CSV table of C-alpha atoms in Angstrom, one decimal:
chain,number,residue,atom,x,y,z
F,1285,MET,CA,100.7,133.4,99.2
F,1286,LYS,CA,102.0,129.7,98.6
F,1287,PRO,CA,102.4,127.5,101.8
F,1288,ILE,CA,105.8,126.8,103.0
F,1289,ALA,CA,107.8,124.1,103.2
F,1290,ALA,CA,110.4,124.2,105.4
F,1291,VAL,CA,113.9,121.5,104.7
F,1292,TYR,CA,115.9,121.2,107.3
F,1293,ASP,CA,119.3,119.0,106.6
F,1294,GLY,CA,122.5,118.8,108.9
F,1295,ASP,CA,123.7,117.3,105.8
F,1296,GLY,CA,124.4,121.2,105.0
F,1297,THR,CA,125.6,120.1,101.2
F,1298,TYR,CA,122.1,117.5,100.6
F,1299,GLY,CA,120.3,119.4,101.7
F,1300,GLU,CA,120.6,122.4,99.8
F,1301,ARG,CA,120.5,120.4,96.3
F,1302,LEU,CA,117.6,119.2,97.8
F,1303,ALA,CA,116.0,122.9,99.1
F,1304,GLY,CA,117.3,123.7,95.3
F,1305,TYR,CA,116.1,121.2,94.1
F,1306,LEU,CA,112.3,122.0,95.1
F,1307,GLU,CA,112.6,125.4,94.0
F,1308,LYS,CA,113.5,124.7,90.4
F,1309,LYS,CA,110.5,122.6,89.5
F,1310,GLU,CA,107.7,124.2,88.6
F,1311,LYS,CA,104.5,121.6,90.1
F,1312,ILE,CA,105.7,122.5,93.8
F,1313,PRO,CA,103.5,124.4,95.2
F,1314,PHE,CA,105.6,125.7,97.9
F,1315,GLN,CA,108.2,128.6,99.0
F,1316,ILE,CA,110.7,126.2,99.8
F,1317,VAL,CA,112.8,127.4,103.1
F,1318,PHE,CA,116.6,125.7,103.5
F,1319,PHE,CA,118.3,125.2,107.3
F,1320,THR,CA,120.6,123.5,109.2
F,1321,ARG,CA,121.0,125.0,112.2
F,1322,GLU,CA,118.0,123.8,114.7
F,1323,GLU,CA,117.4,127.4,117.1
F,1324,VAL,CA,117.1,129.1,113.2
F,1325,LEU,CA,114.0,126.4,112.1
F,1326,VAL,CA,112.0,126.6,115.5
F,1327,SER,CA,112.2,130.8,115.6
F,1328,PHE,CA,111.5,130.5,112.2
F,1329,ALA,CA,108.6,128.0,113.4
F,1330,LYS,CA,107.8,130.5,115.9
F,1331,GLU,CA,106.1,134.1,112.8
F,1332,HIS,CA,105.1,131.6,109.8
F,1333,VAL,CA,102.5,128.7,109.4
F,1334,ILE,CA,104.7,125.3,107.7
F,1335,GLY,CA,103.1,123.1,105.4
F,1336,VAL,CA,105.3,120.8,105.2
F,1337,LEU,CA,107.8,120.1,107.2
F,1338,ILE,CA,110.9,117.6,105.3
F,1339,VAL,CA,113.7,116.9,108.2
F,1340,SER,CA,116.5,114.1,108.8
F,1341,GLN,CA,115.9,111.3,111.1
F,1342,LYS,CA,118.9,111.9,112.8
F,1343,LYS,CA,117.6,115.7,113.1
F,1344,MET,CA,114.7,115.0,115.0
F,1345,THR,CA,115.4,116.2,118.9
F,1346,ASP,CA,112.2,117.2,121.2
F,1347,ALA,CA,112.1,120.4,120.0
F,1348,ILE,CA,111.4,119.4,116.1
F,1349,ARG,CA,108.6,117.5,116.9
F,1350,GLU,CA,107.6,119.8,118.7
F,1351,LEU,CA,107.3,122.1,115.8
F,1352,ASN,CA,103.8,122.4,115.0
F,1353,ALA,CA,103.9,122.0,110.7
F,1354,ALA,CA,100.8,120.5,108.6
F,1355,TYR,CA,102.6,117.2,107.6
F,1356,TRP,CA,106.2,115.5,108.1
F,1357,ILE,CA,108.5,113.8,105.5
F,1358,VAL,CA,111.3,112.4,107.7
F,1359,LEU,CA,114.4,111.7,106.0
F,1360,THR,CA,115.8,108.1,106.7
F,1361,GLU,CA,119.0,106.7,105.9
F,1362,GLU,CA,117.7,103.1,106.2
F,1363,ARG,CA,114.9,101.5,103.3
F,1364,CYS,CA,112.8,99.7,105.7
F,1365,ALA,CA,112.1,101.9,109.2
F,1366,ALA,CA,109.7,101.6,111.3
F,1367,GLN,CA,107.1,104.2,110.0
F,1368,GLN,CA,105.8,106.7,112.6
F,1369,GLU,CA,102.0,106.4,113.4
F,1370,GLY,CA,99.3,108.8,112.1
F,1371,ILE,CA,98.6,110.4,108.8
F,1372,ARG,CA,100.6,113.8,109.5
F,1373,TYR,CA,103.9,112.3,109.6
F,1374,HIS,CA,105.9,110.4,106.2
F,1375,GLN,CA,109.2,108.0,106.2
F,1376,MET,CA,110.7,108.6,102.7
F,1377,TYR,CA,114.1,107.5,101.7
F,1378,LYS,CA,116.7,110.1,101.8
F,1379,TYR,CA,119.1,108.3,99.4
F,1380,GLN,CA,117.2,107.9,96.0
F,1381,SER,CA,116.9,110.5,92.5
F,1382,ALA,CA,115.7,114.0,93.8
F,1383,GLU,CA,113.2,112.9,91.4
F,1384,GLU,CA,111.2,110.5,92.9
F,1385,ILE,CA,111.2,112.6,95.9
F,1386,VAL,CA,109.7,115.5,94.4
F,1387,ARG,CA,107.0,112.4,93.6
F,1388,LEU,CA,106.8,111.4,97.2
F,1389,ILE,CA,105.7,115.2,97.9
F,1390,MET,CA,103.5,116.4,95.5
F,1391,ARG,CA,101.7,112.6,96.5
F,1392,ASP,CA,102.3,113.8,100.4
F,1393,SER,CA,101.6,116.8,101.1
F,1394,ARG,CA,98.4,116.5,98.6
F,1395,MET,CA,96.9,115.5,102.1
F,1396,ILE,CA,97.5,118.6,103.4
F,1397,SER,CA,94.5,120.6,102.3
F,1398,LEU,CA,92.8,117.4,103.4
F,1399,LEU,CA,93.1,117.4,107.0
F,1400,GLU,CA,92.1,120.8,107.4
F,1401,GLN,CA,88.8,120.2,106.4
F,1402,LYS,CA,86.1,119.0,109.2
F,1403,GLN,CA,83.9,118.2,106.0
F,1404,GLU,CA,83.9,116.5,102.7
F,1405,PRO,CA,86.4,118.9,100.6
F,1406,SER,CA,84.9,121.2,97.7
F,1407,TRP,CA,85.4,120.5,94.4
F,1408,ARG,CA,88.0,122.4,93.6
F,1409,HIS,CA,88.8,121.2,90.3
F,1410,PRO,CA,87.1,118.5,88.2
F,1411,VAL,CA,88.4,115.6,87.6
F,1412,SER,CA,88.4,112.9,84.9
F,1413,VAL,CA,87.9,108.8,85.0
F,1414,ILE,CA,89.2,107.1,82.1
F,1415,ALA,CA,88.6,103.9,80.8
F,1416,VAL,CA,90.2,101.4,79.0
F,1417,TYR,CA,88.0,98.2,78.3
F,1418,SER,CA,88.4,95.7,75.6
F,1419,LEU,CA,86.7,92.1,74.3
F,1420,ALA,CA,89.8,91.5,72.0
F,1421,GLU,CA,92.7,89.2,74.9
F,1422,ASP,CA,96.1,90.4,73.8
F,1423,CYS,CA,95.4,93.9,72.4
F,1424,LEU,CA,98.2,94.9,73.6
F,1425,LYS,CA,95.2,97.2,76.5
F,1426,THR,CA,96.8,96.8,78.7
F,1427,MET,CA,100.4,98.9,77.6
F,1428,PHE,CA,98.0,101.7,75.8
F,1429,ALA,CA,96.4,102.4,79.1
F,1430,LEU,CA,100.0,102.8,81.0
F,1431,ALA,CA,100.6,105.1,77.0
F,1432,VAL,CA,98.0,107.8,77.7
F,1433,ALA,CA,98.3,107.4,81.8
F,1434,ASN,CA,102.2,108.5,81.3
F,1435,GLN,CA,100.9,111.4,78.5
F,1436,LEU,CA,98.6,112.9,81.0
F,1437,SER,CA,101.2,112.5,83.9
F,1438,GLN,CA,103.4,115.3,81.9
F,1439,ARG,CA,100.6,118.4,82.4
F,1440,GLU,CA,98.1,116.7,84.8
F,1441,SER,CA,97.9,115.0,88.4
F,1442,VAL,CA,97.6,110.8,87.5
F,1443,LEU,CA,96.1,108.0,89.4
F,1444,TYR,CA,96.3,104.9,86.9
F,1445,LEU,CA,94.5,101.8,88.4
F,1446,ASN,CA,94.6,98.4,87.8
F,1447,LEU,CA,91.9,95.9,87.1
F,1448,GLY,CA,92.7,93.2,86.4
F,1449,ALA,CA,93.1,89.3,88.3
F,1450,VAL,CA,96.2,88.4,86.9
F,1451,SER,CA,98.0,91.4,84.7
F,1452,GLY,CA,101.6,91.6,85.4
F,1453,LEU,CA,101.9,94.8,85.7
F,1454,GLU,CA,104.3,94.6,88.6
F,1455,TYR,CA,107.2,93.0,85.2
F,1456,VAL,CA,106.2,95.5,83.2
F,1457,LEU,CA,107.2,98.2,85.4
F,1458,GLU,CA,110.3,96.0,86.5
F,1459,ARG,CA,109.3,97.4,90.8
F,1460,GLU,CA,107.5,95.4,93.6
F,1461,SER,CA,104.4,97.4,95.3
F,1462,GLU,CA,103.9,97.1,99.1
F,1463,GLY,CA,100.0,98.0,98.9
F,1464,ASP,CA,97.7,96.7,95.8
F,1465,LEU,CA,93.7,97.6,95.2
F,1466,SER,CA,92.9,95.3,97.2
F,1467,GLU,CA,94.0,96.9,100.4
F,1468,ALA,CA,92.8,100.3,99.2
F,1469,VAL,CA,89.2,98.4,98.6
F,1470,TYR,CA,89.1,97.5,102.2
F,1471,HIS,CA,90.9,101.1,103.8
F,1472,MET,CA,87.1,102.6,101.4
F,1473,HIS,CA,84.5,99.6,103.5
F,1474,HIS,CA,86.6,101.0,107.1
F,1475,GLY,CA,86.6,104.6,106.2
F,1476,ASN,CA,90.1,105.3,106.2
F,1477,LEU,CA,91.1,105.3,102.6
F,1478,ARG,CA,92.2,109.4,102.4
F,1479,GLU,CA,94.8,108.9,105.7
F,1480,LYS,CA,95.6,104.8,103.8
F,1481,LEU,CA,96.4,106.9,100.4
F,1482,PRO,CA,99.6,108.2,100.5
F,1483,SER,CA,101.6,105.0,101.8
F,1484,ILE,CA,99.4,102.3,99.4
F,1485,VAL,CA,99.7,104.5,96.5
F,1486,GLN,CA,103.8,104.3,93.9
F,1487,THR,CA,105.3,106.1,91.4
F,1488,TYR,CA,106.1,105.1,88.0
F,1489,GLY,CA,107.9,107.9,85.7
F,1490,ALA,CA,105.3,110.4,86.7
F,1491,MET,CA,102.5,108.9,87.7
F,1492,ASP,CA,101.1,107.3,90.5
F,1493,TYR,CA,99.6,103.8,90.2
F,1494,ILE,CA,97.6,101.4,92.8
F,1495,ALA,CA,98.5,97.9,92.4
F,1496,PRO,CA,96.2,95.2,90.7
F,1497,VAL,CA,95.4,92.2,93.4
F,1498,ARG,CA,98.1,90.5,93.9
F,1499,CYS,CA,95.4,87.2,94.6
F,1500,PRO,CA,93.1,87.0,92.0
F,1501,GLU,CA,90.4,85.4,94.0
F,1502,ASP,CA,89.5,88.7,95.9
F,1503,LEU,CA,88.1,90.1,93.2
F,1504,ARG,CA,85.1,87.7,93.6
F,1505,VAL,CA,84.4,89.3,96.3
F,1506,ILE,CA,85.5,92.6,95.1
F,1507,THR,CA,82.3,93.5,93.1
F,1508,ALA,CA,81.5,96.9,90.9
F,1509,GLU,CA,80.4,99.4,93.2
F,1510,ASP,CA,83.3,98.7,95.2
F,1511,PHE,CA,85.5,99.6,91.9
F,1512,VAL,CA,82.7,102.9,91.6
F,1513,HIS,CA,83.0,103.6,95.4
F,1514,LEU,CA,86.5,104.1,95.4
F,1515,LEU,CA,87.0,105.8,92.6
F,1516,ARG,CA,84.3,108.2,93.3
F,1517,GLU,CA,86.1,108.7,96.8
F,1518,ILE,CA,89.7,109.5,95.4
F,1519,SER,CA,88.2,111.0,92.7
F,1520,GLU,CA,86.5,113.7,96.2
F,1521,SER,CA,89.9,114.0,97.2
F,1522,GLN,CA,91.0,116.0,95.0
F,1523,MET,CA,94.2,114.3,94.6
F,1524,TYR,CA,94.4,113.5,91.2
F,1525,THR,CA,93.1,115.5,88.3
F,1526,ALA,CA,92.5,112.2,86.2
F,1527,ILE,CA,91.9,108.6,87.0
F,1528,VAL,CA,93.0,105.6,84.4
F,1529,VAL,CA,91.4,102.5,85.2
F,1530,ASP,CA,92.3,99.7,82.7
F,1531,LEU,CA,89.7,97.0,83.4
F,1532,ALA,CA,89.6,93.9,83.2
F,1533,GLU,CA,87.0,91.6,80.7
F,1534,GLY,CA,84.2,89.2,83.0
F,1535,LEU,CA,85.4,89.3,86.0
F,1536,TYR,CA,82.7,92.0,87.8
F,1537,SER,CA,79.9,94.0,85.7
F,1538,PRO,CA,82.0,96.4,83.1
F,1539,ALA,CA,78.4,98.4,82.1
F,1540,ASP,CA,78.5,100.1,85.9
F,1541,ILE,CA,82.1,101.4,85.9
F,1542,LEU,CA,82.0,102.4,82.8
F,1543,SER,CA,78.4,104.2,83.4
F,1544,VAL,CA,80.5,106.9,85.4
F,1545,CYS,CA,83.8,107.1,83.2
F,1546,GLN,CA,84.2,110.6,80.9
F,1547,THR,CA,85.9,108.9,78.8
F,1548,ILE,CA,85.9,105.0,77.3
F,1549,TYR,CA,88.4,103.9,74.8
F,1550,MET,CA,88.2,100.1,73.5
F,1551,PRO,CA,91.3,98.7,71.2
F,1552,VAL,CA,89.7,96.3,69.3
F,1553,LYS,CA,91.2,93.6,67.0
F,1554,GLN,CA,89.2,94.1,62.7
F,1555,ASP,CA,88.7,90.2,62.6
F,1556,PHE,CA,85.3,88.7,61.8
F,1557,LEU,CA,84.2,87.4,65.0
F,1558,SER,CA,86.0,90.2,67.2
F,1559,GLU,CA,83.1,92.2,65.5
F,1560,PHE,CA,80.1,89.6,66.6
F,1561,ARG,CA,81.8,90.4,69.7
F,1562,ARG,CA,81.0,93.7,70.2
F,1563,LYS,CA,77.4,93.1,68.9
F,1564,ASP,CA,76.3,91.1,71.9
F,1565,PHE,CA,78.7,93.8,73.7
F,1566,TRP,CA,76.4,96.9,72.3
F,1567,ASN,CA,73.2,94.2,73.0
F,1568,TYR,CA,74.5,93.6,76.7
F,1569,LEU,CA,75.0,98.0,77.0
F,1570,ASP,CA,71.5,98.3,75.3
F,1571,ALA,CA,69.6,96.0,78.4
F,1572,CYS,CA,72.0,97.5,81.4
């Protein structure tokens, strides 16, 4: 039986439309139940285990707060509402596209299985780490990496990581991000990456991504070992089936990162200098 996702909103039309949209999405691994009355939800929760509770902020009464749900998603009226502390509780702007809400629910609900485990999660599916790396500076490497991530995300849960110092990604995607890669590495070092990851990850289309570092100087202290550790921890979280890594040139040891990737794409240019650079790179790999 599928776990239950309960939708509770005083606006019957909005809640019914959201619940109906969620029911039509094949990727939603939940049985959707919709409520407009508090007493009905409270009675239902006494006899059923609720995996995800999606509730309007205006309906957060003491009785609702006492419900035992594995994960909470609170629909807010404002985009910049104050975030409640705790990894079981996430706020989401109510008046955005239904598709974006689905993506956020999918992203956050993947944390439920981790919340219920005291030990490291067992591997339930293989996680493919795919690298895109090039020795050429103007071969549209990032656009190719985004295309790979977007294509895979049509059938898998995909996270895109850009390890460049100055990537221009926010302009390409036409959106700003609050968290970035430096923040992810920071939380990794402090042992709470899995708890903080949902608040750092952003969504674009069908794929998720973590914004690149905002300050290029951060890459002077973030090592290749840090990135390898980050990839392994995200993989072990089982939140994604594929991670696409867009590597930059000359900032860190690429061999260390490439060594943990199952697939490597290397866009190249067809000229004599590019050929010589490739030979140098093969010699570098042989020496590593």
